XYZ file of C-alpha atoms in Angstrom:
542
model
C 115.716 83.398 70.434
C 113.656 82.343 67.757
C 112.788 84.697 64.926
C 109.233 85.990 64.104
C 107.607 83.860 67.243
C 104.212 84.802 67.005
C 103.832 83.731 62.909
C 103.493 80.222 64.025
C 99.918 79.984 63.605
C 98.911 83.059 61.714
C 95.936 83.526 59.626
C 96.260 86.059 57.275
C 92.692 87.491 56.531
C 91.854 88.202 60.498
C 95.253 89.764 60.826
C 94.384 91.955 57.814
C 90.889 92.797 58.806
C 92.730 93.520 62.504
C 95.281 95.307 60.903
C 92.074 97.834 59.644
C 90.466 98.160 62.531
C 93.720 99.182 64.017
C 94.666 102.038 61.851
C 91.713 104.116 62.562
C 92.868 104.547 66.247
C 96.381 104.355 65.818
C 96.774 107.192 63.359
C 94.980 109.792 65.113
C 96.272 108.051 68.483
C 100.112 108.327 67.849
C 99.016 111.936 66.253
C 98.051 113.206 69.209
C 100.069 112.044 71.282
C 103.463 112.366 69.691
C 102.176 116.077 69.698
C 101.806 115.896 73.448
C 104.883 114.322 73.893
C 106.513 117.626 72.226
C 107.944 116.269 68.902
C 106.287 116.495 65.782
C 102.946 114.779 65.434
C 104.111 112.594 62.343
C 106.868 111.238 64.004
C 104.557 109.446 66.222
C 103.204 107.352 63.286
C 106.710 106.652 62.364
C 107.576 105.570 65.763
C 104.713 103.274 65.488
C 106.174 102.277 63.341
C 109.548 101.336 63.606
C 107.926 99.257 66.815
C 105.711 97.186 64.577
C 108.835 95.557 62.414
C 110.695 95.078 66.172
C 107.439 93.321 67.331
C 106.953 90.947 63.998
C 110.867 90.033 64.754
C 110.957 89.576 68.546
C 107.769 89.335 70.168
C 105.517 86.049 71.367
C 102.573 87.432 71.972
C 100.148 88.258 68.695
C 98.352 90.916 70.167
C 100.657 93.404 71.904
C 101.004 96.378 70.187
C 103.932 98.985 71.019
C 104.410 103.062 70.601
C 103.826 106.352 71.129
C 101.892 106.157 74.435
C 99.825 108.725 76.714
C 101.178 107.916 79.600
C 104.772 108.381 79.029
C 104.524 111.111 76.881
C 103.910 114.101 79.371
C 107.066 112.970 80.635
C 108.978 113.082 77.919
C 107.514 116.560 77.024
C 108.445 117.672 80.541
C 112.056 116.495 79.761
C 112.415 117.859 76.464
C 111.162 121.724 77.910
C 114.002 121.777 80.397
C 116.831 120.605 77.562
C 118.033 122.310 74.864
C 120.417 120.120 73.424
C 119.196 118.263 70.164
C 118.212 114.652 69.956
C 117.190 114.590 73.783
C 114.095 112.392 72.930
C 116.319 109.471 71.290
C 118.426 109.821 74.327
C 115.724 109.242 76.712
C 114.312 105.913 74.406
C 118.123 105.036 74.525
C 118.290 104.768 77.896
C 114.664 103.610 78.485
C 115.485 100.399 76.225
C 118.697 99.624 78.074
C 116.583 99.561 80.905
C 114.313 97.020 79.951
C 116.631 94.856 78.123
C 118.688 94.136 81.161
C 115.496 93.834 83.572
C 114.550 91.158 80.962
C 117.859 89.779 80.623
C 118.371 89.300 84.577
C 114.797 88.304 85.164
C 113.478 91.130 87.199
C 110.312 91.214 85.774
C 108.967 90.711 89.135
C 109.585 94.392 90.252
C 106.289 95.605 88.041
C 104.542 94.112 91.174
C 106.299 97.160 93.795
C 103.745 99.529 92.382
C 100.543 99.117 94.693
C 96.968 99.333 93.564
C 96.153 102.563 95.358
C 99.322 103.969 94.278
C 99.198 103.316 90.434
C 95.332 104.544 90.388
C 96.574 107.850 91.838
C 99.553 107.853 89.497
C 97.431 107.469 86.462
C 94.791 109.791 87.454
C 97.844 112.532 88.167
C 98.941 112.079 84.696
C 95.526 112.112 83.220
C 95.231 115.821 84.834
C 98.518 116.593 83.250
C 97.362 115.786 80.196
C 93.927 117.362 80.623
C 95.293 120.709 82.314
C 97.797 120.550 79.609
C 95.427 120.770 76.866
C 93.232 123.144 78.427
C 94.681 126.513 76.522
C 95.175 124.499 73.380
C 90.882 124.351 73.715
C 90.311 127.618 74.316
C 92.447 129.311 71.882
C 95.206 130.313 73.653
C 98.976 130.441 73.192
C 100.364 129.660 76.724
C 104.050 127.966 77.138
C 103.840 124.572 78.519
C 104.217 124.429 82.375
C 102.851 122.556 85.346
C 99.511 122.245 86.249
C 99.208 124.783 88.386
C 100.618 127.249 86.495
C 98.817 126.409 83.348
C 95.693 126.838 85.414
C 96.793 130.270 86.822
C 97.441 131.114 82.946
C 94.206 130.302 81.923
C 92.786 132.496 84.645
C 94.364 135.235 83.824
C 93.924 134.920 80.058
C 90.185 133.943 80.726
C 89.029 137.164 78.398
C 90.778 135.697 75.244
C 89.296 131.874 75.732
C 87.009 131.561 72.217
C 84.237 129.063 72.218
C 85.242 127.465 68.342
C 88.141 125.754 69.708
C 86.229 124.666 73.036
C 83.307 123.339 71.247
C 85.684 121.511 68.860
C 87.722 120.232 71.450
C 84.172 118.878 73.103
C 83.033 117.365 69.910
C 85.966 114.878 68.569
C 86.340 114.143 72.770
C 82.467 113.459 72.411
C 82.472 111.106 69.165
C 85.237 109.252 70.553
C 84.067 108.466 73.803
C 80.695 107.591 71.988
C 82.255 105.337 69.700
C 84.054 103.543 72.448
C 80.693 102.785 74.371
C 79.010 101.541 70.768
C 82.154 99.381 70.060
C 85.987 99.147 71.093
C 86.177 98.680 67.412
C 84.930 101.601 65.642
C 87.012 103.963 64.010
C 85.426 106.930 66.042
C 88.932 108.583 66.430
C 89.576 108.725 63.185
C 86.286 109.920 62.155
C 86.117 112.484 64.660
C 89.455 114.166 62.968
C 87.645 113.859 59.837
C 84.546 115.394 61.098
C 86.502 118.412 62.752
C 89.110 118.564 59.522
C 85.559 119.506 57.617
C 84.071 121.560 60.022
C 87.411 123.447 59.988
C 87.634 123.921 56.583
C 84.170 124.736 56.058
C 83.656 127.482 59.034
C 87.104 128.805 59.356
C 89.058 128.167 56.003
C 91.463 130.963 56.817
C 92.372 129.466 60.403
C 91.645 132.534 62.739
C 89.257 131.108 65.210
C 90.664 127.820 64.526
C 94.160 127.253 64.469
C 95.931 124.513 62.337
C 98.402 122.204 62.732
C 101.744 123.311 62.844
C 102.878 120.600 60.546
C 106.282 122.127 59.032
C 106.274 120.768 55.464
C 105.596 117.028 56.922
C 108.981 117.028 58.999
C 109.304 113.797 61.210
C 111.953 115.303 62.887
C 114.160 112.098 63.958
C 117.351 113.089 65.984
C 119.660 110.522 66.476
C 120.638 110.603 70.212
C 123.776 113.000 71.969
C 126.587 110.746 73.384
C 127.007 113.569 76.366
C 127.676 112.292 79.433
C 126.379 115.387 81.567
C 123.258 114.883 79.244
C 122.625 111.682 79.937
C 122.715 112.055 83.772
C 120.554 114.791 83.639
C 117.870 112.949 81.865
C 118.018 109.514 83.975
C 115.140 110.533 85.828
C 113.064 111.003 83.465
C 114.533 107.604 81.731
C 113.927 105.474 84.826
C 110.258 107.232 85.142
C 109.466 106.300 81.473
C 111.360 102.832 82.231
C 109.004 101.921 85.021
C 105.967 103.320 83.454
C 106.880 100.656 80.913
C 107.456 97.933 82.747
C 104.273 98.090 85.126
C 102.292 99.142 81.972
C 103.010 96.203 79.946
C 102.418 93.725 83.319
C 98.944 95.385 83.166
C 98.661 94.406 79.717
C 99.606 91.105 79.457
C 97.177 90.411 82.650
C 94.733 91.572 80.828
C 94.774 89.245 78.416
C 95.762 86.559 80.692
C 99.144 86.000 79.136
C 100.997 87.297 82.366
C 103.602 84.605 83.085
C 107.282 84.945 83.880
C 108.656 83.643 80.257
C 106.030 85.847 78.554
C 106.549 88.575 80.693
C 110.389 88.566 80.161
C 109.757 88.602 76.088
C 107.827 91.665 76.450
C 109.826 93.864 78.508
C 112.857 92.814 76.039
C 110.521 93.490 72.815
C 109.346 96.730 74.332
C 113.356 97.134 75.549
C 114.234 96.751 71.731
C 111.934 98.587 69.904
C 113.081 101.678 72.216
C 116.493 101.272 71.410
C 115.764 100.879 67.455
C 113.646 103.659 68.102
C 116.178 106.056 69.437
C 119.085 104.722 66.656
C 116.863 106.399 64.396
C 116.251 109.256 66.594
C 112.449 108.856 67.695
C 111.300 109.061 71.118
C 110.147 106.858 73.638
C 107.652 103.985 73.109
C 105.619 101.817 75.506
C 103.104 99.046 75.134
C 99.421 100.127 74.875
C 96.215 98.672 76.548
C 94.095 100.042 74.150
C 94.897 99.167 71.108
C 96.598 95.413 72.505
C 92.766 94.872 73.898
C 91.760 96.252 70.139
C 93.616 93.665 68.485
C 92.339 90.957 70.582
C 88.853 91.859 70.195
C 89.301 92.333 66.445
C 90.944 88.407 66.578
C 94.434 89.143 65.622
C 96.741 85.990 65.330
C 100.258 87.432 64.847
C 102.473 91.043 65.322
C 101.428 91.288 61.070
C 98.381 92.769 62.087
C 100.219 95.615 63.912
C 102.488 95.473 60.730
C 99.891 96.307 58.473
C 98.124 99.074 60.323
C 101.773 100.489 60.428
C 102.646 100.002 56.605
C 99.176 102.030 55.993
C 100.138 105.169 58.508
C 103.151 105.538 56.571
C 101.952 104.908 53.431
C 99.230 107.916 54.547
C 102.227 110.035 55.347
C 104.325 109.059 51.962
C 101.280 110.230 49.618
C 100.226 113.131 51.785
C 103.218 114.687 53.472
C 101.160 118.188 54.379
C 98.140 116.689 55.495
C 98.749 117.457 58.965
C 98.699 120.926 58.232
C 94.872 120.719 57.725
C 94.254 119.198 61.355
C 93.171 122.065 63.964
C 95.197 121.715 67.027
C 91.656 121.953 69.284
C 90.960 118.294 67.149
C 94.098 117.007 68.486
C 93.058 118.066 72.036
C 90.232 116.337 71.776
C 91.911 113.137 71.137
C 93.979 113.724 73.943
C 90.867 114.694 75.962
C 89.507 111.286 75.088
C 93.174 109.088 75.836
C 93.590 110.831 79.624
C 89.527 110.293 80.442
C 90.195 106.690 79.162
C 93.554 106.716 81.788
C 91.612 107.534 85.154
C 90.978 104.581 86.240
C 86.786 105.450 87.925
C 86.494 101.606 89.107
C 89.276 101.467 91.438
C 88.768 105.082 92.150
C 85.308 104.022 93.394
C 85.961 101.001 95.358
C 88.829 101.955 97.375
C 87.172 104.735 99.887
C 84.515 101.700 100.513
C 87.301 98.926 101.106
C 90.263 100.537 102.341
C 90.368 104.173 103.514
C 93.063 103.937 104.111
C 94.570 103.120 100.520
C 92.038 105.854 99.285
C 94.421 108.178 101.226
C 97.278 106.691 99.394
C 95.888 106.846 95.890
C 94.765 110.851 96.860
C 98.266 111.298 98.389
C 99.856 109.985 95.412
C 97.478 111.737 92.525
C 98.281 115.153 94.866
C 102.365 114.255 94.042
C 101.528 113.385 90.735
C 99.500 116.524 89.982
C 101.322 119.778 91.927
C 104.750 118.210 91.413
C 106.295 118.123 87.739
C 106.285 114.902 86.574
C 109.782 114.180 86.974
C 109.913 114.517 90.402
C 106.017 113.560 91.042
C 106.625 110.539 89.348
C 109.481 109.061 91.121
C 108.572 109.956 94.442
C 104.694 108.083 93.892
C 106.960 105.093 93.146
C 108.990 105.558 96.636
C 105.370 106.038 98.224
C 104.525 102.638 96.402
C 108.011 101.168 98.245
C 106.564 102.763 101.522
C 103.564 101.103 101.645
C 104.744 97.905 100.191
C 106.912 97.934 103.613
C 104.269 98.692 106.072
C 103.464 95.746 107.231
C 106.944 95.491 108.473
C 106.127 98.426 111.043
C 103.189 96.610 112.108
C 103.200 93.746 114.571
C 100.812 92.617 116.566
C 101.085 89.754 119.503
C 98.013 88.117 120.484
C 97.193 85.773 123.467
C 95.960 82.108 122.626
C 93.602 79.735 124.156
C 92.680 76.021 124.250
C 89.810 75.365 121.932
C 88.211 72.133 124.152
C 88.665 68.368 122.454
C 91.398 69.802 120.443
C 94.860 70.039 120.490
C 94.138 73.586 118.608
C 94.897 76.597 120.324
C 93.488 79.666 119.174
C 92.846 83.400 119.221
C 89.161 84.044 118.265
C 86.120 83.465 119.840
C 86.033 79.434 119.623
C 89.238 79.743 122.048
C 88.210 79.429 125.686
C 90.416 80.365 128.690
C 88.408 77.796 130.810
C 90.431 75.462 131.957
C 93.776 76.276 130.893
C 96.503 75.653 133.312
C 97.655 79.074 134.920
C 101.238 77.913 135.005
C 101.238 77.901 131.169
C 100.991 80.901 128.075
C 101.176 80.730 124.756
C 101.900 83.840 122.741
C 101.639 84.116 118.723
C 103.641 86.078 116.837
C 101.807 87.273 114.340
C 104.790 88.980 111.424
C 108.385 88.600 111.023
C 110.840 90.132 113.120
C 113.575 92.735 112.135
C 114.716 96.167 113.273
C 111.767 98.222 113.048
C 109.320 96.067 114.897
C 111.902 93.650 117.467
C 111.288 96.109 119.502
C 107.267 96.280 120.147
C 107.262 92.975 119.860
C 109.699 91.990 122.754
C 107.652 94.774 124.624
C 104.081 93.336 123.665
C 105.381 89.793 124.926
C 106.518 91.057 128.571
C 103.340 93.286 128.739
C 101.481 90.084 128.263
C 102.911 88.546 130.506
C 103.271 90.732 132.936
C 99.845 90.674 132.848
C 99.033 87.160 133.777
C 98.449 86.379 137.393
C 99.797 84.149 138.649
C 102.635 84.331 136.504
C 103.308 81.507 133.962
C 105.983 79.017 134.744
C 106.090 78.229 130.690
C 106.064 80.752 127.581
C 105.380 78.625 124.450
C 105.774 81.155 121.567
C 103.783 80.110 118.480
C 105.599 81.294 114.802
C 103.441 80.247 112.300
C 104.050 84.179 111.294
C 107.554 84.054 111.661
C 108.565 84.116 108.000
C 112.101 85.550 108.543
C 113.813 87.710 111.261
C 116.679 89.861 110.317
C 120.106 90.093 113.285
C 117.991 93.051 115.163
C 115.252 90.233 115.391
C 117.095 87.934 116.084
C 119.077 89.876 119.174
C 115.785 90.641 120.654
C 114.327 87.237 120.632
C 117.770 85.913 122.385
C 117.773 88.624 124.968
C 113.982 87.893 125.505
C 114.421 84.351 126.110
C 117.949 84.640 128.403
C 115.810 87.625 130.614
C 112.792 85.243 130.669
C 114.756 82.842 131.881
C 116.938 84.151 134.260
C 112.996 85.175 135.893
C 112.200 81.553 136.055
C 109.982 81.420 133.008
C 110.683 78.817 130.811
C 110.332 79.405 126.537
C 109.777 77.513 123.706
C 108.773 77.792 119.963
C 106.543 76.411 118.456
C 105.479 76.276 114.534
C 108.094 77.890 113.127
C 106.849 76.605 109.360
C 108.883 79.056 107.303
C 112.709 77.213 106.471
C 113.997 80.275 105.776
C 112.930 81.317 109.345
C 114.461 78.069 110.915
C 117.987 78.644 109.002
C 118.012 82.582 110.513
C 117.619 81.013 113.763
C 119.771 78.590 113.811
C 122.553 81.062 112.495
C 121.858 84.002 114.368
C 122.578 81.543 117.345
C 118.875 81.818 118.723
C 118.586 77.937 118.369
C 121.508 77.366 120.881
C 120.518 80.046 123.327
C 116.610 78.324 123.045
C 118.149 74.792 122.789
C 117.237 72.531 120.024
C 114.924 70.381 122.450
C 112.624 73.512 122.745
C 111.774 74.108 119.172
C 108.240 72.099 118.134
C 106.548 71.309 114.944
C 102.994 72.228 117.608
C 102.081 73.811 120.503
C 100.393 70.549 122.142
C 103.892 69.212 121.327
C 105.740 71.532 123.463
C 103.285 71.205 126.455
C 103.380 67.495 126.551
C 107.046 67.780 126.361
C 108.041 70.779 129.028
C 104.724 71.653 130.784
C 104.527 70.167 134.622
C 102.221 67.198 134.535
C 98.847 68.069 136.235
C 98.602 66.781 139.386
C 96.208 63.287 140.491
């Protein structure tokens, strides 16, 4: 691969003035959310980073920017509660960018698309709860360990008496000034200024921290861990690594779509630059990273032309870091929870949320059923199973098949089933049948049921079945069984069958090697249905 592939046509001044614009929402960004994650909040710029150099090297596309993200993070906190063993977060990015590499390196890009519509709005709006029930105490002033939503919310009850209103209205505020800054303009530095406005306010109200409490910021520790070569370790945290994994990989689909850069090649570059940077991460013993929609739609709007934009807002958040090591240590934690409170509002996704109780009820149940995982469950186990929801209802239509009855539609050789199809005149010795899905073992049998109830049905009985495939896309051996076991028992009743429209190749091979063709015979398989009449049909008489 090519070295530095998106420098090809860079211009340096709009990649500096991006680079600008960018650092005002990174900093306080990766801040916040490298404190969510549950490492210290510096280490989040670093992480940033790291990804930016990765991104100049490896990546194609200008614009995408890569590292400490929201959405990952509560799973990556979640991990690090339940281990005690040091350098857990580099093992996780370890494992996360092995993960992408080889999805990228085998092509399997393609799997981003198993995670529904329904099911990712619920997913996201589960995880923005998380994050939102997870920074509840920090807003009121409490010190509560970090647990599940549930029983954060049953701590907050019961600590309800000690809630103080500085940190709450705090909390409000920087929340307030970013949201406001987001409607004015994507490309304000309202994060940034909102820390600055609450690192004032702080200082000037409470400088001796006791309504408002600081930072814990440790002398400016970045706290890298290079990751534990335990095996036991490792299989412990895979869950969470294949969570975090996925979360990437559908995250950075969404992203490139959104900028309409979404195709295989481009897709493949990402995952592996994403892949990469979370392995260089975790050598150096950060934690996980992911690509952001955010700050990638910043950069576009701010007319980036190359990853040196993302490189410069980088080189400035460590530079801030170098020259002021205990700055952190001025920040009040309720500031930080505002940020967040701002990042997991920007996460539910209110369009989709809106449109899919009109559209499909159904999926509205989905996306409820899947936020309800998301939300009770903890994250690790939440998480997956909302993706094995996703499988389910990727594979309904499988369960669902449906065989309808069609008629002649007059001066045509069409037949159809809608309400230009007429049974008037149609030749009672004759029935055509469509079949409407594939077959396979969990519908061969409805179908093969639906057919005989149909024609069962007909009076008089027909003396021809012509079954019409232009739905038969594949049928597995189960299928494949029942159709041959239809046709001999149709047979053997004096009904004659034939197929018609079977358009799918794939469809014609399984037939022809499940032995379906030689029980139907080769002379009763038509490219029509008008076709198969003309051919086996009794002439009508005079």
């Amino acid at each position: 691969m090519k070295p530095f592939p998106s420098l090809g046509g860079v211009r340096v001044a709009r990649d500096a003035l991006a680079a600008t614009t960018l650092v005002a929402l990174a900093i306080p960004e990766q801040l916040a959310t490298a404190h969510l994650a549950g490492v210290p909040a510096a280490q989040g710029v670093v992480v940033f980073a790291i990804c930016a150099v990765v991104m100049v090297l490896v990546a194609r596309d200008g614009a995408l920017s890569v590292g400490a993200d929201s959405t990952t993070a509560p799973v990556i906190a979640v991990a690090l509660a339940g281990a005690a063993a040091p350098g857990t977060a580099a093992t996780i990015a370890a494992m996360v960018g092995l993960v992408l590499c080889a999805l990228a390196l085998f092509r399997l890009e393609g799997l981003a698309r198993l995670l529904s519509l329904p099911v990712a709005a619920g997913m996201m709006t589960g995880i923005a709860l998380h994050i939102l029930a997870g920074r509840l105490p920090v807003a009121l002033g409490l010190s509560l360990a970090p647990a599940s939503v549930m029983a954060t919310l049953a701590g907050v009850w019961t600590h309800l008496g000690e809630a103080h209103l500085a940190p709450l209205a705090l909390t409000g505020l920087v929340a307030g000034i970013c949201l406001a800054g987001r409607a004015l303009d994507r490309r304000l530095p309202a994060p940034l200024l909102a820390l600055a406005v609450a690192v004032a306010l702080a200082a000037w109200f409470d400088p001796d921290a006791r309504h408002l409490a600081r930072y814990a910021d440790t002398a400016g520790s970045w706290g890298l861990v290079p990751p534990a070569l335990d095996v036991n370790q490792v299989l412990a945290l895979l869950p969470a690594a294949l969570t975090v994994a996925f979360l990437c990989l559908f995250q950075t689909t969404v992203v490139l779509r959104q900028g309409e850069r979404d195709t295989p090649a481009l897709r493949r570059n990402a995952l592996g630059a994403v892949g990469l940077c979370n392995l260089t991460v975790a050598l150096l013993g950060g934690f996980a990273v992911n690509s952001s929609p955010p700050r990638t739609q910043l950069l576009r709007d701010s007319g980036a032309s190359s990853q040196l934009a993302g490189l410069g807002a980088a080189a400035i958040g460590i530079g801030v870091l170098a020259l002021a090591p205990g700055a952190l240590g001025l920040l009040p934690e309720a500031a930080l929870a505002g940020v967040l409170v701002y990042v997991a509002l920007h996460l539910l996704p209110f369009a989709t949320l809106r449109r899919l109780p009109a559209l499909s009820p159904s999926e509205a149940a989905i996306a409820v059923a899947t936020m309800t995982l998301v939300t009770l469950l903890p994250l690790q186990s939440g998480l997956p199973l909302a993706m094995l929801l996703s499988l389910v209802h990727a594979t309904l239509p499988l369960f669902v098949a449906q065989v309808v009855e069609l008629h002649h539609i007059p001066g045509t050789t069409i037949w159809w089933h809608g309400p230009a199809a007429t049974p008037d005149g149609e030749r009672p010795d004759v029935q055509v049948l469509a079949l409407t899905s594939p077959i396979n073992f969990a519908n061969a049998e409805s179908i093969t049921r639906e057919v005989r109830d149909l024609l069962h049905a007909r009076r008089p009985p027909p003396r021809l079945l012509v079954l019409e495939g232009a739905g038969l896309l594949y049928l597995d051996l189960t299928g494949a069984d029942g159709l041959t076991a239809l046709v001999t028992e149709l047979r053997a009743a004096g009904v004659d069958v034939a197929l018609a429209r079977v358009e799918s190749d794939r469809a014609r091979e399984q037939l022809a090697r499940c032995g379906v063709l030689e029980v139907l015979g080769p002379d009763h398989l038509f490219e029509s249905v008008d076709l198969a009449l003309r051919a086996l049909a009794t002439p009508r008489p005079g």
